[in-house]
Every structure is written in C-alpha cells, then in structure tokens.
Short mmCIF file of N, CA and C in Angstrom, two decimals:
data_model
loop_
_atom_site.label_atom_id
_atom_site.label_comp_id
_atom_site.label_asym_id
_atom_site.label_seq_id
_atom_site.Cartn_x
_atom_site.Cartn_y
_atom_site.Cartn_z
N MET I 9 -12.27 -10.41 1.08
CA MET I 9 -12.12 -8.95 0.94
C MET I 9 -10.69 -8.48 1.25
N PRO I 10 -10.05 -9.06 2.26
CA PRO I 10 -8.67 -8.64 2.60
C PRO I 10 -7.75 -8.72 1.39
N ASN I 11 -8.05 -9.67 0.50
CA ASN I 11 -7.21 -9.84 -0.69
C ASN I 11 -7.23 -8.57 -1.54
N ILE I 12 -8.41 -7.95 -1.66
CA ILE I 12 -8.52 -6.72 -2.47
C ILE I 12 -7.67 -5.62 -1.84
N ALA I 13 -7.77 -5.48 -0.53
CA ALA I 13 -7.00 -4.44 0.18
C ALA I 13 -5.51 -4.69 -0.04
N TRP I 14 -5.11 -5.97 -0.01
CA TRP I 14 -3.70 -6.32 -0.19
C TRP I 14 -3.25 -5.92 -1.60
N LYS I 15 -4.11 -6.22 -2.58
CA LYS I 15 -3.77 -5.88 -3.96
C LYS I 15 -3.64 -4.37 -4.11
N LEU I 16 -4.55 -3.63 -3.46
CA LEU I 16 -4.50 -2.16 -3.55
C LEU I 16 -3.19 -1.65 -2.97
N THR I 17 -2.78 -2.23 -1.84
CA THR I 17 -1.54 -1.80 -1.19
C THR I 17 -0.35 -2.08 -2.11
N ILE I 18 -0.34 -3.26 -2.71
CA ILE I 18 0.77 -3.63 -3.61
C ILE I 18 0.79 -2.68 -4.81
N ASN I 19 -0.40 -2.40 -5.34
CA ASN I 19 -0.49 -1.50 -6.50
C ASN I 19 0.03 -0.12 -6.14
N GLU I 20 -0.33 0.35 -4.95
CA GLU I 20 0.10 1.68 -4.51
C GLU I 20 1.63 1.71 -4.38
N THR I 21 2.18 0.64 -3.82
CA THR I 21 3.63 0.57 -3.65
C THR I 21 4.33 0.60 -5.01
N LYS I 22 3.76 -0.13 -5.97
CA LYS I 22 4.35 -0.16 -7.31
C LYS I 22 4.32 1.23 -7.93
N THR I 23 3.21 1.93 -7.73
CA THR I 23 3.08 3.28 -8.30
C THR I 23 4.12 4.20 -7.67
N GLN I 24 4.28 4.12 -6.36
CA GLN I 24 5.26 4.96 -5.67
C GLN I 24 6.67 4.65 -6.18
N THR I 25 6.94 3.38 -6.40
CA THR I 25 8.26 2.98 -6.89
C THR I 25 8.49 3.57 -8.28
N LYS I 26 7.44 3.54 -9.10
CA LYS I 26 7.56 4.09 -10.45
C LYS I 26 7.87 5.57 -10.39
N VAL I 27 7.18 6.29 -9.51
CA VAL I 27 7.40 7.73 -9.38
C VAL I 27 8.83 7.99 -8.93
N LEU I 28 9.31 7.19 -7.97
CA LEU I 28 10.67 7.38 -7.47
C LEU I 28 11.68 7.12 -8.58
N THR I 29 11.43 6.08 -9.37
CA THR I 29 12.33 5.75 -10.47
C THR I 29 12.33 6.87 -11.51
N SER I 30 11.14 7.40 -11.79
CA SER I 30 11.03 8.48 -12.78
C SER I 30 11.74 9.73 -12.26
N GLY I 31 11.67 9.94 -10.95
CA GLY I 31 12.32 11.11 -10.35
C GLY I 31 13.81 11.09 -10.60
N HIS I 32 14.40 9.90 -10.55
CA HIS I 32 15.83 9.78 -10.78
C HIS I 32 16.10 9.86 -12.28
#
C-alpha cells in the first residue's frame, strides 16, 4: 500500500511543477 501513497505524492509533485511551469 505504501507504494500507492508514494505514487500519489510523486504525481502531486509533478502536477505542482506543471502549474509552476505554466505560471512562468
């Protein structure tokens, strides 16, 4: 199960990075 939580965290980070990149 921890693997799923890890994947969710990574996915969230990627999304945040995308938003930051789009902001610029």
